[in-house]
Amino acid sequence: MSRVYNFSPGPAMLPEEILQQARAELLDWQGMGASVMEVSHHSPEFKQMIATIEADFRELHSIPANYKVLFLQGGGRSQFSMVPLNLLRGKTTADYLDIGIWSNMAMTEARRYCAPRLVASSKEQDYTLIPAQSEWQCNPNAAYFHYVDNETINGIEFPDIPEVGAVPLVADMSSNILSRVIDISRFALIYAAAQKNAGPAGITLVIVREDLLGQALPITPMMFDYALHAKAGSLYNTPPTFTWYMVGLMFQWLKRQGGVAAIEKINARKAEKLYRYIDSTDFYHCKIEPSYRSRMNVVFRLFDEKLNDAFLQQARAAGLSGLKGHSLVGGMRASLYNAMPEVGVDALIGFMRDFERQFG
Ligand SMILES: *Cc1c(COP(=O)(O)O)cnc(C)c1O
Protein backbone atom coordinates (compact mmCIF):
# COMPACT_ATOMS: atom_id res chain seq x y z
CA MET A 1 0.00 0.00 0.00
CA SER A 2 1.30 3.45 -0.79
CA ARG A 3 -0.13 6.77 0.28
CA VAL A 4 -1.13 9.31 -2.34
CA TYR A 5 -0.57 13.05 -2.35
CA ASN A 6 -4.10 14.04 -1.48
CA PHE A 7 -5.11 17.49 -2.74
CA SER A 8 -8.64 17.17 -1.38
CA PRO A 9 -10.24 20.41 -0.09
CA GLY A 10 -11.56 18.78 3.08
CA PRO A 11 -11.63 16.46 4.83
CA ALA A 12 -8.03 16.87 3.79
CA MET A 13 -4.78 14.95 4.12
CA LEU A 14 -3.13 14.58 7.52
CA PRO A 15 0.61 14.16 8.17
CA GLU A 16 1.52 10.48 8.07
CA GLU A 17 3.45 10.95 11.30
CA ILE A 18 0.30 11.68 13.31
CA LEU A 19 -1.66 8.84 11.72
CA GLN A 20 1.14 6.52 12.81
CA GLN A 21 1.02 7.92 16.33
CA ALA A 22 -2.77 7.52 16.50
CA ARG A 23 -2.38 3.93 15.32
CA ALA A 24 0.29 3.21 17.91
CA GLU A 25 -1.92 4.61 20.70
CA LEU A 26 -5.19 3.14 19.46
CA LEU A 27 -5.48 0.19 21.84
CA ASP A 28 -3.83 1.76 24.83
CA TRP A 29 -3.83 5.51 25.32
CA GLN A 30 -1.73 6.87 28.22
CA GLY A 31 -1.55 3.48 29.91
CA MET A 32 -5.32 3.43 30.43
CA GLY A 33 -5.71 0.09 28.65
CA ALA A 34 -8.29 1.75 26.41
CA SER A 35 -8.26 4.07 23.43
CA VAL A 36 -8.91 7.78 23.82
CA MET A 37 -12.29 7.06 22.20
CA GLU A 38 -13.32 4.86 25.11
CA VAL A 39 -12.55 7.02 28.13
CA SER A 40 -14.69 9.61 29.88
CA HIS A 41 -14.39 13.21 28.81
CA HIS A 42 -14.48 13.95 32.55
CA SER A 43 -11.42 11.81 33.30
CA PRO A 44 -8.29 13.62 34.51
CA GLU A 45 -6.35 12.22 31.52
CA PHE A 46 -8.79 13.65 29.01
CA LYS A 47 -8.99 16.99 30.81
CA GLN A 48 -5.21 17.19 30.88
CA MET A 49 -5.12 16.44 27.15
CA ILE A 50 -7.55 19.22 26.23
CA ALA A 51 -5.78 21.72 28.50
CA THR A 52 -2.56 20.98 26.59
CA ILE A 53 -4.36 21.30 23.25
CA GLU A 54 -5.76 24.70 24.19
CA ALA A 55 -2.34 25.84 25.39
CA ASP A 56 -0.76 24.68 22.12
CA PHE A 57 -3.39 26.52 20.06
CA ARG A 58 -2.88 29.69 22.12
CA GLU A 59 0.86 29.41 21.60
CA LEU A 60 0.64 28.68 17.86
CA HIS A 61 -1.58 31.68 17.11
CA SER A 62 -0.40 33.93 19.98
CA ILE A 63 -3.96 34.22 21.27
CA PRO A 64 -4.27 37.00 23.87
CA ALA A 65 -5.60 36.18 27.35
CA ASN A 66 -8.83 38.13 26.87
CA TYR A 67 -9.97 35.67 24.18
CA LYS A 68 -11.77 32.40 24.86
CA VAL A 69 -10.92 29.35 22.80
CA LEU A 70 -13.83 26.97 22.15
CA PHE A 71 -13.92 23.51 20.58
CA LEU A 72 -17.43 23.10 19.21
CA GLN A 73 -19.44 20.79 16.98
CA GLY A 74 -21.65 21.53 14.00
CA GLY A 75 -18.93 22.52 11.55
CA GLY A 76 -18.38 25.84 9.83
CA ARG A 77 -22.02 26.06 8.89
CA SER A 78 -23.28 26.13 12.48
CA GLN A 79 -21.15 29.23 12.91
CA PHE A 80 -23.18 30.92 10.18
CA SER A 81 -26.04 30.81 12.75
CA MET A 82 -24.05 31.12 15.98
CA VAL A 83 -22.41 34.37 14.95
CA PRO A 84 -25.66 36.35 14.54
CA LEU A 85 -27.37 34.57 17.45
CA ASN A 86 -24.58 35.64 19.81
CA LEU A 87 -23.15 38.84 18.39
CA LEU A 88 -26.17 40.93 17.38
CA ARG A 89 -26.36 42.17 21.01
CA GLY A 90 -29.54 44.20 20.59
CA LYS A 91 -28.78 45.34 17.04
CA THR A 92 -30.78 44.30 14.01
CA THR A 93 -28.18 44.48 11.26
CA ALA A 94 -24.67 43.27 10.48
CA ASP A 95 -22.33 43.82 7.54
CA TYR A 96 -21.41 40.99 5.17
CA LEU A 97 -18.79 41.00 2.44
CA ASP A 98 -19.43 38.63 -0.46
CA ILE A 99 -16.33 37.26 -2.17
CA GLY A 100 -17.44 33.70 -2.83
CA ILE A 101 -19.81 30.85 -2.21
CA TRP A 102 -19.18 30.52 1.55
CA SER A 103 -19.56 34.29 2.09
CA ASN A 104 -22.89 34.09 0.36
CA MET A 105 -24.12 31.16 2.44
CA ALA A 106 -23.13 32.84 5.71
CA MET A 107 -25.19 35.91 4.79
CA THR A 108 -28.17 33.83 3.70
CA GLU A 109 -28.23 32.11 7.09
CA ALA A 110 -27.92 35.44 8.94
CA ARG A 111 -31.21 36.58 7.32
CA ARG A 112 -33.05 34.28 9.73
CA TYR A 113 -31.98 36.45 12.65
CA CYS A 114 -31.42 39.95 11.34
CA ALA A 115 -31.30 42.15 8.25
CA PRO A 116 -27.72 41.68 7.07
CA ARG A 117 -26.33 44.34 4.75
CA LEU A 118 -24.21 43.50 1.75
CA VAL A 119 -21.10 45.68 1.93
CA ALA A 120 -19.71 44.71 -1.46
CA SER A 121 -19.72 41.70 -3.76
CA SER A 122 -17.53 40.30 -6.50
CA LYS A 123 -20.26 37.96 -7.72
CA GLU A 124 -20.56 39.85 -11.01
CA GLN A 125 -16.85 39.34 -11.58
CA ASP A 126 -17.44 35.62 -11.07
CA TYR A 127 -15.62 35.84 -7.73
CA THR A 128 -12.23 36.41 -9.33
CA LEU A 129 -11.25 39.31 -7.07
CA ILE A 130 -11.93 41.08 -3.79
CA PRO A 131 -13.70 44.45 -4.26
CA ALA A 132 -11.45 47.39 -3.33
CA GLN A 133 -11.99 48.50 0.26
CA SER A 134 -12.66 52.05 -0.99
CA GLU A 135 -15.86 50.70 -2.59
CA TRP A 136 -17.23 48.97 0.50
CA GLN A 137 -20.41 50.47 1.92
CA CYS A 138 -19.76 49.83 5.59
CA ASN A 139 -22.27 50.66 8.31
CA PRO A 140 -20.53 52.07 11.41
CA ASN A 141 -23.51 50.86 13.49
CA ALA A 142 -23.41 47.26 12.30
CA ALA A 143 -23.35 44.65 15.07
CA TYR A 144 -20.33 43.11 13.37
CA PHE A 145 -18.58 42.76 10.02
CA HIS A 146 -18.41 39.20 8.64
CA TYR A 147 -16.07 38.01 5.92
CA VAL A 148 -14.45 34.79 4.72
CA ASP A 149 -10.66 35.02 4.87
CA ASN A 150 -10.11 32.21 2.38
CA GLU A 151 -12.82 31.17 -0.07
CA THR A 152 -12.14 27.46 -0.37
CA ILE A 153 -14.31 26.83 -3.43
CA ASN A 154 -13.38 29.90 -5.48
CA GLY A 155 -9.70 30.02 -4.56
CA ILE A 156 -9.59 33.59 -3.23
CA GLU A 157 -7.80 34.74 -0.11
CA PHE A 158 -7.40 38.05 1.68
CA PRO A 159 -3.81 39.27 1.40
CA ASP A 160 -4.22 41.06 4.75
CA ILE A 161 -6.77 41.82 7.47
CA PRO A 162 -9.54 44.20 6.33
CA GLU A 163 -9.88 47.54 8.11
CA VAL A 164 -13.41 48.11 9.44
CA GLY A 165 -12.90 50.66 12.19
CA ALA A 166 -14.62 50.02 15.51
CA VAL A 167 -17.11 47.43 14.19
CA PRO A 168 -16.34 43.96 15.60
CA LEU A 169 -14.56 41.93 12.92
CA VAL A 170 -15.64 38.31 12.40
CA ALA A 171 -13.73 35.95 10.11
CA ASP A 172 -14.41 32.50 8.73
CA MET A 173 -10.92 30.97 8.57
CA SER A 174 -12.09 27.40 8.02
CA SER A 175 -9.59 26.78 5.26
CA ASN A 176 -6.62 28.92 6.32
CA ILE A 177 -6.46 28.88 10.12
CA LEU A 178 -2.90 28.09 11.29
CA SER A 179 -1.51 28.71 7.79
CA ARG A 180 0.01 32.11 8.50
CA VAL A 181 0.69 34.49 11.36
CA ILE A 182 -2.31 36.64 12.26
CA ASP A 183 -2.85 39.45 14.74
CA ILE A 184 -5.73 37.97 16.73
CA SER A 185 -6.29 41.24 18.58
CA ARG A 186 -7.73 42.76 15.38
CA PHE A 187 -10.66 40.33 15.56
CA ALA A 188 -13.83 39.98 17.62
CA LEU A 189 -14.26 36.36 16.59
CA ILE A 190 -12.58 33.81 14.32
CA TYR A 191 -14.05 30.41 13.52
CA ALA A 192 -12.70 27.46 11.60
CA ALA A 193 -13.99 23.98 10.90
CA ALA A 194 -11.08 21.62 11.58
CA GLN A 195 -11.24 19.34 8.55
CA LYS A 196 -9.29 21.58 6.19
CA ASN A 197 -6.18 22.65 8.00
CA ALA A 198 -6.45 21.52 11.61
CA GLY A 199 -7.39 17.84 11.75
CA PRO A 200 -10.26 15.51 10.91
CA ALA A 201 -13.91 16.58 10.61
CA GLY A 202 -16.01 16.97 13.74
CA ILE A 203 -14.60 19.97 15.58
CA THR A 204 -14.86 23.69 14.98
CA LEU A 205 -12.34 26.04 16.52
CA VAL A 206 -13.67 29.35 17.80
CA ILE A 207 -11.58 32.24 19.13
CA VAL A 208 -13.82 34.90 20.66
CA ARG A 209 -13.16 38.08 22.61
CA GLU A 210 -14.50 37.62 26.14
CA ASP A 211 -16.44 40.88 26.42
CA LEU A 212 -18.72 39.86 23.53
CA LEU A 213 -20.11 36.86 25.36
CA GLY A 214 -23.30 36.55 27.38
CA GLN A 215 -25.69 38.52 25.18
CA ALA A 216 -27.15 35.80 22.97
CA LEU A 217 -30.66 36.26 21.56
CA PRO A 218 -33.32 34.72 23.83
CA ILE A 219 -34.22 32.16 21.14
CA THR A 220 -30.63 30.85 21.03
CA PRO A 221 -30.55 27.07 21.54
CA MET A 222 -28.28 26.17 24.45
CA MET A 223 -25.90 24.31 22.13
CA PHE A 224 -25.49 27.53 20.10
CA ASP A 225 -24.59 29.77 23.02
CA TYR A 226 -20.88 30.63 23.10
CA ALA A 227 -21.05 31.78 26.73
CA LEU A 228 -22.41 28.44 27.87
CA HIS A 229 -19.64 26.55 26.07
CA ALA A 230 -17.01 28.93 27.44
CA LYS A 231 -18.26 28.38 30.98
CA ALA A 232 -18.26 24.61 30.49
CA GLY A 233 -14.77 24.54 28.99
CA SER A 234 -16.29 23.13 25.77
CA LEU A 235 -17.51 20.11 27.76
CA TYR A 236 -21.19 21.07 28.01
CA ASN A 237 -22.17 17.94 26.10
CA THR A 238 -20.10 14.92 25.12
CA PRO A 239 -17.49 16.24 22.70
CA PRO A 240 -16.04 14.39 19.69
CA THR A 241 -13.23 13.02 21.81
CA PHE A 242 -11.24 11.28 19.09
CA THR A 243 -11.31 14.28 16.74
CA TRP A 244 -10.19 16.51 19.58
CA TYR A 245 -7.26 14.17 20.21
CA MET A 246 -6.33 14.24 16.52
CA VAL A 247 -6.47 18.04 16.45
CA GLY A 248 -4.05 17.92 19.38
CA LEU A 249 -1.66 15.73 17.41
CA MET A 250 -1.89 18.20 14.51
CA PHE A 251 -0.99 21.10 16.81
CA GLN A 252 2.03 19.19 18.15
CA TRP A 253 3.09 18.33 14.62
CA LEU A 254 2.83 21.99 13.62
CA LYS A 255 4.97 22.98 16.59
CA ARG A 256 7.59 20.46 15.46
CA GLN A 257 7.59 22.13 12.02
CA GLY A 258 8.57 25.37 13.73
CA GLY A 259 5.09 26.78 14.28
CA VAL A 260 2.90 29.02 12.18
CA ALA A 261 5.62 31.44 11.05
CA ALA A 262 7.69 28.55 9.68
CA ILE A 263 4.79 26.85 7.90
CA GLU A 264 3.70 30.22 6.46
CA LYS A 265 6.95 30.43 4.51
CA ILE A 266 6.56 26.91 3.16
CA ASN A 267 2.91 27.56 2.26
CA ALA A 268 3.86 30.72 0.35
CA ARG A 269 6.56 28.83 -1.57
CA LYS A 270 4.26 25.91 -2.44
CA ALA A 271 1.50 28.15 -3.83
CA GLU A 272 3.90 30.49 -5.61
CA LYS A 273 5.53 27.57 -7.45
CA LEU A 274 2.25 26.15 -8.67
CA TYR A 275 0.80 29.51 -9.79
CA ARG A 276 4.08 30.39 -11.51
CA TYR A 277 3.95 27.17 -13.48
CA ILE A 278 0.25 27.61 -14.39
CA ASP A 279 0.90 31.18 -15.58
CA SER A 280 3.85 30.00 -17.68
CA THR A 281 1.79 27.66 -19.87
CA ASP A 282 -0.83 28.05 -22.59
CA PHE A 283 -2.32 24.76 -21.48
CA TYR A 284 -3.57 25.63 -17.96
CA HIS A 285 -4.90 28.92 -16.64
CA CYS A 286 -6.07 30.57 -13.42
CA LYS A 287 -8.51 33.45 -13.70
CA ILE A 288 -8.20 34.77 -10.14
CA GLU A 289 -6.46 38.15 -9.91
CA PRO A 290 -2.88 37.46 -8.81
CA SER A 291 -3.00 39.56 -5.61
CA TYR A 292 -6.05 37.64 -4.32
CA ARG A 293 -5.05 34.11 -5.20
CA SER A 294 -5.45 31.63 -2.37
CA ARG A 295 -2.32 30.00 -0.99
CA MET A 296 -4.49 27.14 0.24
CA ASN A 297 -6.77 26.29 -2.69
CA VAL A 298 -5.30 26.70 -6.15
CA VAL A 299 -8.23 26.76 -8.58
CA PHE A 300 -7.23 26.31 -12.21
CA ARG A 301 -8.54 25.01 -15.52
CA LEU A 302 -7.30 23.26 -18.60
CA PHE A 303 -7.89 25.40 -21.69
CA ASP A 304 -9.24 22.27 -23.36
CA GLU A 305 -11.87 21.12 -20.87
CA LYS A 306 -12.46 17.94 -22.88
CA LEU A 307 -9.24 16.69 -21.32
CA ASN A 308 -10.52 17.07 -17.73
CA ASP A 309 -11.41 13.41 -17.25
CA ALA A 310 -8.12 12.20 -18.71
CA PHE A 311 -6.26 14.67 -16.49
CA LEU A 312 -7.95 13.41 -13.33
CA GLN A 313 -7.55 9.77 -14.29
CA GLN A 314 -3.86 10.05 -15.09
CA ALA A 315 -3.25 12.15 -11.99
CA ARG A 316 -4.83 9.47 -9.84
CA ALA A 317 -2.69 6.82 -11.51
CA ALA A 318 0.35 8.96 -10.72
CA GLY A 319 -0.60 9.03 -7.01
CA LEU A 320 -2.20 12.50 -7.01
CA SER A 321 -5.79 12.55 -5.76
CA GLY A 322 -8.57 15.00 -4.93
CA LEU A 323 -7.89 17.44 -7.77
CA LYS A 324 -11.41 17.79 -9.16
CA GLY A 325 -12.79 21.31 -8.72
CA HIS A 326 -16.04 22.02 -6.85
CA SER A 327 -19.12 21.27 -8.96
CA LEU A 328 -20.24 24.93 -8.77
CA VAL A 329 -16.96 26.15 -10.24
CA GLY A 330 -15.69 23.26 -12.36
CA GLY A 331 -12.12 22.78 -13.51
CA MET A 332 -9.44 21.69 -11.04
CA ARG A 333 -8.50 22.59 -7.51
CA ALA A 334 -5.30 21.68 -5.71
CA SER A 335 -5.63 22.23 -1.97
CA LEU A 336 -2.25 22.89 -0.40
CA TYR A 337 -2.92 22.90 3.33
CA ASN A 338 -0.18 22.66 5.96
CA ALA A 339 0.00 18.86 5.72
CA MET A 340 0.77 18.89 1.97
CA PRO A 341 4.55 18.60 1.73
CA GLU A 342 6.45 20.66 -0.81
CA VAL A 343 7.48 17.46 -2.62
CA GLY A 344 3.78 16.81 -3.20
CA VAL A 345 3.48 20.12 -5.02
CA ASP A 346 6.63 19.33 -7.00
CA ALA A 347 5.09 16.00 -7.97
CA LEU A 348 1.91 17.74 -9.11
CA ILE A 349 3.82 20.26 -11.23
CA GLY A 350 5.88 17.42 -12.73
CA PHE A 351 2.72 15.55 -13.61
CA MET A 352 1.09 18.65 -15.11
CA ARG A 353 4.17 19.20 -17.31
CA ASP A 354 4.09 15.60 -18.53
CA PHE A 355 0.37 15.85 -19.25
CA GLU A 356 0.91 19.08 -21.17
CA ARG A 357 3.68 17.45 -23.20
CA GLN A 358 1.38 14.58 -24.02
CA PHE A 359 -1.63 16.66 -25.12
CA GLY A 360 -0.39 20.24 -25.60
C1 LIG B 1 -15.68 23.99 4.51
C2 LIG B 1 -16.06 25.38 4.82
C3 LIG B 1 -17.20 25.70 5.57
C4 LIG B 1 -18.21 24.67 6.01
O1 LIG B 1 -17.72 23.78 6.90
P1 LIG B 1 -18.63 22.55 7.41
O2 LIG B 1 -17.81 22.02 8.52
O3 LIG B 1 -18.80 21.60 6.26
O4 LIG B 1 -19.94 23.12 7.86
C5 LIG B 1 -17.45 27.03 5.85
N1 LIG B 1 -16.63 28.00 5.43
C6 LIG B 1 -15.52 27.73 4.70
C7 LIG B 1 -14.64 28.85 4.27
C8 LIG B 1 -15.20 26.42 4.37
O5 LIG B 1 -14.11 26.16 3.65
Short mmCIF file of C-alpha atoms in Angstrom, two decimals, residues 87-342:
data_model
loop_
_atom_site.label_atom_id
_atom_site.label_comp_id
_atom_site.label_asym_id
_atom_site.label_seq_id
_atom_site.Cartn_x
_atom_site.Cartn_y
_atom_site.Cartn_z
CA LEU A 87 -23.15 38.84 18.39
CA LEU A 88 -26.17 40.93 17.38
CA ARG A 89 -26.36 42.17 21.01
CA GLY A 90 -29.54 44.20 20.59
CA LYS A 91 -28.78 45.34 17.04
CA THR A 92 -30.78 44.30 14.01
CA THR A 93 -28.18 44.48 11.26
CA ALA A 94 -24.67 43.27 10.48
CA ASP A 95 -22.33 43.82 7.54
CA TYR A 96 -21.41 40.99 5.17
CA LEU A 97 -18.79 41.00 2.44
CA ASP A 98 -19.43 38.63 -0.46
CA ILE A 99 -16.33 37.26 -2.17
CA GLY A 100 -17.44 33.70 -2.83
CA ILE A 101 -19.81 30.85 -2.21
CA TRP A 102 -19.18 30.52 1.55
CA SER A 103 -19.56 34.29 2.09
CA ASN A 104 -22.89 34.09 0.36
CA MET A 105 -24.12 31.16 2.44
CA ALA A 106 -23.13 32.84 5.71
CA MET A 107 -25.19 35.91 4.79
CA THR A 108 -28.17 33.83 3.70
CA GLU A 109 -28.23 32.11 7.09
CA ALA A 110 -27.92 35.44 8.94
CA ARG A 111 -31.21 36.58 7.32
CA ARG A 112 -33.05 34.28 9.73
CA TYR A 113 -31.98 36.45 12.65
CA CYS A 114 -31.42 39.95 11.34
CA ALA A 115 -31.30 42.15 8.25
CA PRO A 116 -27.72 41.68 7.07
CA ARG A 117 -26.33 44.34 4.75
CA LEU A 118 -24.21 43.50 1.75
CA VAL A 119 -21.10 45.68 1.93
CA ALA A 120 -19.71 44.71 -1.46
CA SER A 121 -19.72 41.70 -3.76
CA SER A 122 -17.53 40.30 -6.50
CA LYS A 123 -20.26 37.96 -7.72
CA GLU A 124 -20.56 39.85 -11.01
CA GLN A 125 -16.85 39.34 -11.58
CA ASP A 126 -17.44 35.62 -11.07
CA TYR A 127 -15.62 35.84 -7.73
CA THR A 128 -12.23 36.41 -9.33
CA LEU A 129 -11.25 39.31 -7.07
CA ILE A 130 -11.93 41.08 -3.79
CA PRO A 131 -13.70 44.45 -4.26
CA ALA A 132 -11.45 47.39 -3.33
CA GLN A 133 -11.99 48.50 0.26
CA SER A 134 -12.66 52.05 -0.99
CA GLU A 135 -15.86 50.70 -2.59
CA TRP A 136 -17.23 48.97 0.50
CA GLN A 137 -20.41 50.47 1.92
CA CYS A 138 -19.76 49.83 5.59
CA ASN A 139 -22.27 50.66 8.31
CA PRO A 140 -20.53 52.07 11.41
CA ASN A 141 -23.51 50.86 13.49
CA ALA A 142 -23.41 47.26 12.30
CA ALA A 143 -23.35 44.65 15.07
CA TYR A 144 -20.33 43.11 13.37
CA PHE A 145 -18.58 42.76 10.02
CA HIS A 146 -18.41 39.20 8.64
CA TYR A 147 -16.07 38.01 5.92
CA VAL A 148 -14.45 34.79 4.72
CA ASP A 149 -10.66 35.02 4.87
CA ASN A 150 -10.11 32.21 2.38
CA GLU A 151 -12.82 31.17 -0.07
CA THR A 152 -12.14 27.46 -0.37
CA ILE A 153 -14.31 26.83 -3.43
CA ASN A 154 -13.38 29.90 -5.48
CA GLY A 155 -9.70 30.02 -4.56
CA ILE A 156 -9.59 33.59 -3.23
CA GLU A 157 -7.80 34.74 -0.11
CA PHE A 158 -7.40 38.05 1.68
CA PRO A 159 -3.81 39.27 1.40
CA ASP A 160 -4.22 41.06 4.75
CA ILE A 161 -6.77 41.82 7.47
CA PRO A 162 -9.54 44.20 6.33
CA GLU A 163 -9.88 47.54 8.11
CA VAL A 164 -13.41 48.11 9.44
CA GLY A 165 -12.90 50.66 12.19
CA ALA A 166 -14.62 50.02 15.51
CA VAL A 167 -17.11 47.43 14.19
CA PRO A 168 -16.34 43.96 15.60
CA LEU A 169 -14.56 41.93 12.92
CA VAL A 170 -15.64 38.31 12.40
CA ALA A 171 -13.73 35.95 10.11
CA ASP A 172 -14.41 32.50 8.73
CA MET A 173 -10.92 30.97 8.57
CA SER A 174 -12.09 27.40 8.02
CA SER A 175 -9.59 26.78 5.26
CA ASN A 176 -6.62 28.92 6.32
CA ILE A 177 -6.46 28.88 10.12
CA LEU A 178 -2.90 28.09 11.29
CA SER A 179 -1.51 28.71 7.79
CA ARG A 180 0.01 32.11 8.50
CA VAL A 181 0.69 34.49 11.36
CA ILE A 182 -2.31 36.64 12.26
CA ASP A 183 -2.85 39.45 14.74
CA ILE A 184 -5.73 37.97 16.73
CA SER A 185 -6.29 41.24 18.58
CA ARG A 186 -7.73 42.76 15.38
CA PHE A 187 -10.66 40.33 15.56
CA ALA A 188 -13.83 39.98 17.62
CA LEU A 189 -14.26 36.36 16.59
CA ILE A 190 -12.58 33.81 14.32
CA TYR A 191 -14.05 30.41 13.52
CA ALA A 192 -12.70 27.46 11.60
CA ALA A 193 -13.99 23.98 10.90
CA ALA A 194 -11.08 21.62 11.58
CA GLN A 195 -11.24 19.34 8.55
CA LYS A 196 -9.29 21.58 6.19
CA ASN A 197 -6.18 22.65 8.00
CA ALA A 198 -6.45 21.52 11.61
CA GLY A 199 -7.39 17.84 11.75
CA PRO A 200 -10.26 15.51 10.91
CA ALA A 201 -13.91 16.58 10.61
CA GLY A 202 -16.01 16.97 13.74
CA ILE A 203 -14.60 19.97 15.58
CA THR A 204 -14.86 23.69 14.98
CA LEU A 205 -12.34 26.04 16.52
CA VAL A 206 -13.67 29.35 17.80
CA ILE A 207 -11.58 32.24 19.13
CA VAL A 208 -13.82 34.90 20.66
CA ARG A 209 -13.16 38.08 22.61
CA GLU A 210 -14.50 37.62 26.14
CA ASP A 211 -16.44 40.88 26.42
CA LEU A 212 -18.72 39.86 23.53
CA LEU A 213 -20.11 36.86 25.36
CA GLY A 214 -23.30 36.55 27.38
CA GLN A 215 -25.69 38.52 25.18
CA ALA A 216 -27.15 35.80 22.97
CA LEU A 217 -30.66 36.26 21.56
CA PRO A 218 -33.32 34.72 23.83
CA ILE A 219 -34.22 32.16 21.14
CA THR A 220 -30.63 30.85 21.03
CA PRO A 221 -30.55 27.07 21.54
CA MET A 222 -28.28 26.17 24.45
CA MET A 223 -25.90 24.31 22.13
CA PHE A 224 -25.49 27.53 20.10
CA ASP A 225 -24.59 29.77 23.02
CA TYR A 226 -20.88 30.63 23.10
CA ALA A 227 -21.05 31.78 26.73
CA LEU A 228 -22.41 28.44 27.87
CA HIS A 229 -19.64 26.55 26.07
CA ALA A 230 -17.01 28.93 27.44
CA LYS A 231 -18.26 28.38 30.98
CA ALA A 232 -18.26 24.61 30.49
CA GLY A 233 -14.77 24.54 28.99
CA SER A 234 -16.29 23.13 25.77
CA LEU A 235 -17.51 20.11 27.76
CA TYR A 236 -21.19 21.07 28.01
CA ASN A 237 -22.17 17.94 26.10
CA THR A 238 -20.10 14.92 25.12
CA PRO A 239 -17.49 16.24 22.70
CA PRO A 240 -16.04 14.39 19.69
CA THR A 241 -13.23 13.02 21.81
CA PHE A 242 -11.24 11.28 19.09
CA THR A 243 -11.31 14.28 16.74
CA TRP A 244 -10.19 16.51 19.58
CA TYR A 245 -7.26 14.17 20.21
CA MET A 246 -6.33 14.24 16.52
CA VAL A 247 -6.47 18.04 16.45
CA GLY A 248 -4.05 17.92 19.38
CA LEU A 249 -1.66 15.73 17.41
CA MET A 250 -1.89 18.20 14.51
CA PHE A 251 -0.99 21.10 16.81
CA GLN A 252 2.03 19.19 18.15
CA TRP A 253 3.09 18.33 14.62
CA LEU A 254 2.83 21.99 13.62
CA LYS A 255 4.97 22.98 16.59
CA ARG A 256 7.59 20.46 15.46
CA GLN A 257 7.59 22.13 12.02
CA GLY A 258 8.57 25.37 13.73
CA GLY A 259 5.09 26.78 14.28
CA VAL A 260 2.90 29.02 12.18
CA ALA A 261 5.62 31.44 11.05
CA ALA A 262 7.69 28.55 9.68
CA ILE A 263 4.79 26.85 7.90
CA GLU A 264 3.70 30.22 6.46
CA LYS A 265 6.95 30.43 4.51
CA ILE A 266 6.56 26.91 3.16
CA ASN A 267 2.91 27.56 2.26
CA ALA A 268 3.86 30.72 0.35
CA ARG A 269 6.56 28.83 -1.57
CA LYS A 270 4.26 25.91 -2.44
CA ALA A 271 1.50 28.15 -3.83
CA GLU A 272 3.90 30.49 -5.61
CA LYS A 273 5.53 27.57 -7.45
CA LEU A 274 2.25 26.15 -8.67
CA TYR A 275 0.80 29.51 -9.79
CA ARG A 276 4.08 30.39 -11.51
CA TYR A 277 3.95 27.17 -13.48
CA ILE A 278 0.25 27.61 -14.39
CA ASP A 279 0.90 31.18 -15.58
CA SER A 280 3.85 30.00 -17.68
CA THR A 281 1.79 27.66 -19.87
CA ASP A 282 -0.83 28.05 -22.59
CA PHE A 283 -2.32 24.76 -21.48
CA TYR A 284 -3.57 25.63 -17.96
CA HIS A 285 -4.90 28.92 -16.64
CA CYS A 286 -6.07 30.57 -13.42
CA LYS A 287 -8.51 33.45 -13.70
CA ILE A 288 -8.20 34.77 -10.14
CA GLU A 289 -6.46 38.15 -9.91
CA PRO A 290 -2.88 37.46 -8.81
CA SER A 291 -3.00 39.56 -5.61
CA TYR A 292 -6.05 37.64 -4.32
CA ARG A 293 -5.05 34.11 -5.20
CA SER A 294 -5.45 31.63 -2.37
CA ARG A 295 -2.32 30.00 -0.99
CA MET A 296 -4.49 27.14 0.24
CA ASN A 297 -6.77 26.29 -2.69
CA VAL A 298 -5.30 26.70 -6.15
CA VAL A 299 -8.23 26.76 -8.58
CA PHE A 300 -7.23 26.31 -12.21
CA ARG A 301 -8.54 25.01 -15.52
CA LEU A 302 -7.30 23.26 -18.60
CA PHE A 303 -7.89 25.40 -21.69
CA ASP A 304 -9.24 22.27 -23.36
CA GLU A 305 -11.87 21.12 -20.87
CA LYS A 306 -12.46 17.94 -22.88
CA LEU A 307 -9.24 16.69 -21.32
CA ASN A 308 -10.52 17.07 -17.73
CA ASP A 309 -11.41 13.41 -17.25
CA ALA A 310 -8.12 12.20 -18.71
CA PHE A 311 -6.26 14.67 -16.49
CA LEU A 312 -7.95 13.41 -13.33
CA GLN A 313 -7.55 9.77 -14.29
CA GLN A 314 -3.86 10.05 -15.09
CA ALA A 315 -3.25 12.15 -11.99
CA ARG A 316 -4.83 9.47 -9.84
CA ALA A 317 -2.69 6.82 -11.51
CA ALA A 318 0.35 8.96 -10.72
CA GLY A 319 -0.60 9.03 -7.01
CA LEU A 320 -2.20 12.50 -7.01
CA SER A 321 -5.79 12.55 -5.76
CA GLY A 322 -8.57 15.00 -4.93
CA LEU A 323 -7.89 17.44 -7.77
CA LYS A 324 -11.41 17.79 -9.16
CA GLY A 325 -12.79 21.31 -8.72
CA HIS A 326 -16.04 22.02 -6.85
CA SER A 327 -19.12 21.27 -8.96
CA LEU A 328 -20.24 24.93 -8.77
CA VAL A 329 -16.96 26.15 -10.24
CA GLY A 330 -15.69 23.26 -12.36
CA GLY A 331 -12.12 22.78 -13.51
CA MET A 332 -9.44 21.69 -11.04
CA ARG A 333 -8.50 22.59 -7.51
CA ALA A 334 -5.30 21.68 -5.71
CA SER A 335 -5.63 22.23 -1.97
CA LEU A 336 -2.25 22.89 -0.40
CA TYR A 337 -2.92 22.90 3.33
CA ASN A 338 -0.18 22.66 5.96
CA ALA A 339 0.00 18.86 5.72
CA MET A 340 0.77 18.89 1.97
CA PRO A 341 4.55 18.60 1.73
CA GLU A 342 6.45 20.66 -0.81
#
